[in-house]
PDB file of C-alpha atoms in Angstrom:
ATOM      1  CA  MET A 213     -22.037   3.783 -26.305  1.00 69.00           C
ATOM      2  CA  ARG A 214     -21.323   0.841 -28.598  1.00 79.00           C
ATOM      3  CA  LYS A 215     -18.218   2.591 -29.866  1.00 84.00           C
ATOM      4  CA  LEU A 216     -16.699   2.314 -26.380  1.00 89.00           C
ATOM      5  CA  LEU A 217     -17.125  -1.474 -26.067  1.00 91.00           C
ATOM      6  CA  VAL A 218     -13.734  -2.340 -27.572  1.00 92.00           C
ATOM      7  CA  PRO A 219     -11.745   0.217 -25.534  1.00 93.00           C
ATOM      8  CA  ALA A 220     -13.618  -0.784 -22.367  1.00 93.00           C
ATOM      9  CA  GLY A 221     -12.888  -4.470 -23.031  1.00 94.00           C
ATOM     10  CA  VAL A 222      -9.225  -3.818 -23.722  1.00 95.00           C
ATOM     11  CA  ASN A 223      -8.913  -1.749 -20.546  1.00 95.00           C
ATOM     12  CA  LEU A 224     -10.706  -4.419 -18.559  1.00 95.00           C
ATOM     13  CA  LEU A 225      -8.090  -6.894 -19.779  1.00 95.00           C
ATOM     14  CA  LEU A 226      -5.300  -4.408 -18.993  1.00 95.00           C
ATOM     15  CA  GLY A 227      -6.740  -4.078 -15.501  1.00 94.00           C
ATOM     16  CA  VAL A 228      -6.057  -7.731 -14.682  1.00 94.00           C
ATOM     17  CA  PRO A 229      -2.243  -7.375 -14.657  1.00 94.00           C
ATOM     18  CA  GLY A 230      -2.839  -3.848 -13.356  1.00 93.00           C
ATOM     19  CA  ILE A 231      -3.894  -5.334 -10.036  1.00 93.00           C
ATOM     20  CA  VAL A 232      -0.216  -5.555  -9.066  1.00 92.00           C
ATOM     21  CA  PRO A 233       0.720  -1.870  -9.547  1.00 92.00           C
ATOM     22  CA  TYR A 234      -2.608  -0.703  -8.079  1.00 92.00           C
ATOM     23  CA  PHE A 235      -1.990  -2.841  -4.993  1.00 91.00           C
ATOM     24  CA  LEU A 236       1.574  -1.560  -4.653  1.00 89.00           C
ATOM     25  CA  VAL A 237       0.364   2.051  -4.816  1.00 90.00           C
ATOM     26  CA  TRP A 238      -2.279   1.332  -2.183  1.00 89.00           C
ATOM     27  CA  TYR A 239       0.246  -0.450   0.056  1.00 86.00           C
ATOM     28  CA  VAL A 240       2.746   2.410  -0.080  1.00 85.00           C
ATOM     29  CA  LEU A 241       0.022   4.991   0.573  1.00 87.00           C
ATOM     30  CA  ALA A 242      -1.566   2.967   3.384  1.00 87.00           C
ATOM     31  CA  ASN A 243       1.733   2.436   5.198  1.00 84.00           C
ATOM     32  CA  GLY A 244       3.156   5.875   4.535  1.00 83.00           C
ATOM     33  CA  PRO A 245       1.211   9.118   4.228  1.00 87.00           C
ATOM     34  CA  LEU A 246      -2.244   7.762   5.091  1.00 90.00           C
ATOM     35  CA  ALA A 247      -0.918   6.063   8.225  1.00 87.00           C
ATOM     36  CA  ALA A 248       0.825   9.276   9.249  1.00 87.00           C
ATOM     37  CA  LEU A 249      -2.491  11.118   8.935  1.00 92.00           C
ATOM     38  CA  GLY A 250      -4.228   8.439  11.003  1.00 90.00           C
ATOM     39  CA  TRP A 251      -6.540   7.350   8.181  1.00 93.00           C
ATOM     40  CA  THR A 252      -5.103   3.799   8.082  1.00 89.00           C
ATOM     41  CA  THR A 253      -3.081   1.644  10.440  1.00 88.00           C
ATOM     42  CA  GLN A 254       0.473   0.853   9.500  1.00 84.00           C
ATOM     43  CA  ASP A 255       1.473  -2.772   9.103  1.00 81.00           C
ATOM     44  CA  PRO A 256       3.506  -3.622  12.231  1.00 83.00           C
ATOM     45  CA  ASN A 257       5.889  -5.756  10.163  1.00 80.00           C
ATOM     46  CA  GLU A 258       6.674  -2.888   7.796  1.00 76.00           C
ATOM     47  CA  ASN A 259       9.904  -1.550   9.262  1.00 73.00           C
ATOM     48  CA  ASP A 260      12.206  -1.587   6.233  1.00 75.00           C
ATOM     49  CA  GLY A 261      11.406   1.970   5.260  1.00 73.00           C
ATOM     50  CA  MET A 262       9.822   3.328   2.130  1.00 72.00           C
ATOM     51  CA  LEU A 263      12.895   3.262  -0.127  1.00 80.00           C
ATOM     52  CA  LEU A 264      12.568  -0.474  -0.739  1.00 78.00           C
ATOM     53  CA  TRP A 265       8.929  -0.070  -1.788  1.00 78.00           C
ATOM     54  CA  LEU A 266       9.736   2.840  -4.057  1.00 79.00           C
ATOM     55  CA  VAL A 267      12.481   0.828  -5.749  1.00 87.00           C
ATOM     56  CA  ILE A 268       9.861  -1.850  -6.465  1.00 87.00           C
ATOM     57  CA  LEU A 269       6.957   0.504  -7.202  1.00 88.00           C
ATOM     58  CA  VAL A 270       8.564   2.908  -9.682  1.00 91.00           C
ATOM     59  CA  PRO A 271       9.595   0.344 -12.336  1.00 94.00           C
ATOM     60  CA  VAL A 272       6.369  -1.692 -12.050  1.00 94.00           C
ATOM     61  CA  LEU A 273       4.152   1.374 -12.196  1.00 94.00           C
ATOM     62  CA  GLY A 274       6.261   2.912 -14.965  1.00 95.00           C
ATOM     63  CA  ILE A 275       6.057  -0.135 -17.225  1.00 96.00           C
ATOM     64  CA  TYR A 276       2.327  -0.580 -16.609  1.00 96.00           C
ATOM     65  CA  GLY A 277       1.647   3.121 -17.138  1.00 95.00           C
ATOM     66  CA  LEU A 278       3.650   3.145 -20.360  1.00 97.00           C
ATOM     67  CA  VAL A 279       1.792   0.137 -21.789  1.00 96.00           C
ATOM     68  CA  TRP A 280      -1.593   1.474 -20.635  1.00 96.00           C
ATOM     69  CA  GLY A 281      -0.907   4.919 -22.063  1.00 95.00           C
ATOM     70  CA  LEU A 282       0.350   3.697 -25.433  1.00 96.00           C
ATOM     71  CA  VAL A 283      -2.557   1.285 -25.910  1.00 95.00           C
ATOM     72  CA  ASN A 284      -5.132   3.898 -24.949  1.00 95.00           C
ATOM     73  CA  ARG A 285      -3.543   6.607 -27.045  1.00 95.00           C
ATOM     74  CA  ARG A 286      -3.823   4.374 -30.092  1.00 94.00           C
ATOM     75  CA  LEU A 287      -7.398   3.368 -29.269  1.00 93.00           C
ATOM     76  CA  ALA A 288      -8.412   6.971 -28.569  1.00 92.00           C
ATOM     77  CA  ARG A 289      -7.477   7.988 -32.102  1.00 92.00           C
ATOM     78  CA  ARG A 290      -9.701   5.286 -33.569  1.00 90.00           C
ATOM     79  CA  THR A 291     -12.695   5.753 -31.284  1.00 90.00           C
ATOM     80  CA  PRO A 292     -15.184   8.449 -32.335  1.00 89.00           C
ATOM     81  CA  ALA A 293     -16.271   9.261 -28.777  1.00 88.00           C
ATOM     82  CA  PRO A 294     -15.752  12.462 -26.784  1.00 90.00           C
ATOM     83  CA  LYS A 295     -12.323  12.329 -25.175  1.00 92.00           C
ATOM     84  CA  THR A 296     -13.557  12.994 -21.632  1.00 93.00           C
ATOM     85  CA  VAL A 297     -16.024  10.119 -21.874  1.00 92.00           C
ATOM     86  CA  TYR A 298     -13.405   7.878 -23.453  1.00 93.00           C
ATOM     87  CA  TRP A 299     -10.779   8.453 -20.753  1.00 94.00           C
ATOM     88  CA  THR A 300     -13.327   8.133 -17.934  1.00 94.00           C
ATOM     89  CA  VAL A 301     -14.610   4.800 -19.258  1.00 94.00           C
ATOM     90  CA  CYS A 302     -11.054   3.533 -19.753  1.00 94.00           C
ATOM     91  CA  ALA A 303      -9.940   4.521 -16.252  1.00 95.00           C
ATOM     92  CA  VAL A 304     -12.967   2.906 -14.622  1.00 95.00           C
ATOM     93  CA  ALA A 305     -12.596  -0.255 -16.724  1.00 95.00           C
ATOM     94  CA  SER A 306      -8.912  -0.516 -15.762  1.00 95.00           C
ATOM     95  CA  LEU A 307      -9.695  -0.173 -12.063  1.00 94.00           C
ATOM     96  CA  ALA A 308     -12.630  -2.617 -12.143  1.00 95.00           C
ATOM     97  CA  PRO A 309     -10.612  -5.852 -11.574  1.00 94.00           C
ATOM     98  CA  PHE A 310      -8.736  -4.310  -8.638  1.00 93.00           C
ATOM     99  CA  LEU A 311     -11.950  -3.065  -7.071  1.00 92.00           C
ATOM    100  CA  ALA A 312     -13.699  -6.384  -7.691  1.00 92.00           C
ATOM    101  CA  ILE A 313     -10.932  -8.294  -5.899  1.00 90.00           C
ATOM    102  CA  GLY A 314     -10.951  -5.781  -3.074  1.00 79.00           C
ATOM    103  CA  LEU A 315     -14.689  -6.126  -2.577  1.00 67.00           C
ATOM    104  CA  PHE A 316     -14.758  -9.938  -2.562  1.00 58.00           C
TER     105      PHE A 316
END
């Protein structure tokens, strides 16, 4: 488990700026498909359509995903842990700041 401390720490730090793309994904889902299914309520002020949000979401999510993927690909080569454990720990560590802000 000690061999995953550095990748978990790096992903925890990557999760701090990752709050923005994670929030944008949640906002688009909550006001689009999830609201259509009745699982969430749509924001009454959201009447500009989804194209505007996709124009904002795609570049932000693409840049964050590219940085996250490249960093983790490099760390995965150097970490002698099973790959499924490695990627699970990294995904949870990256989501931790977003979930912590959402809970408090």
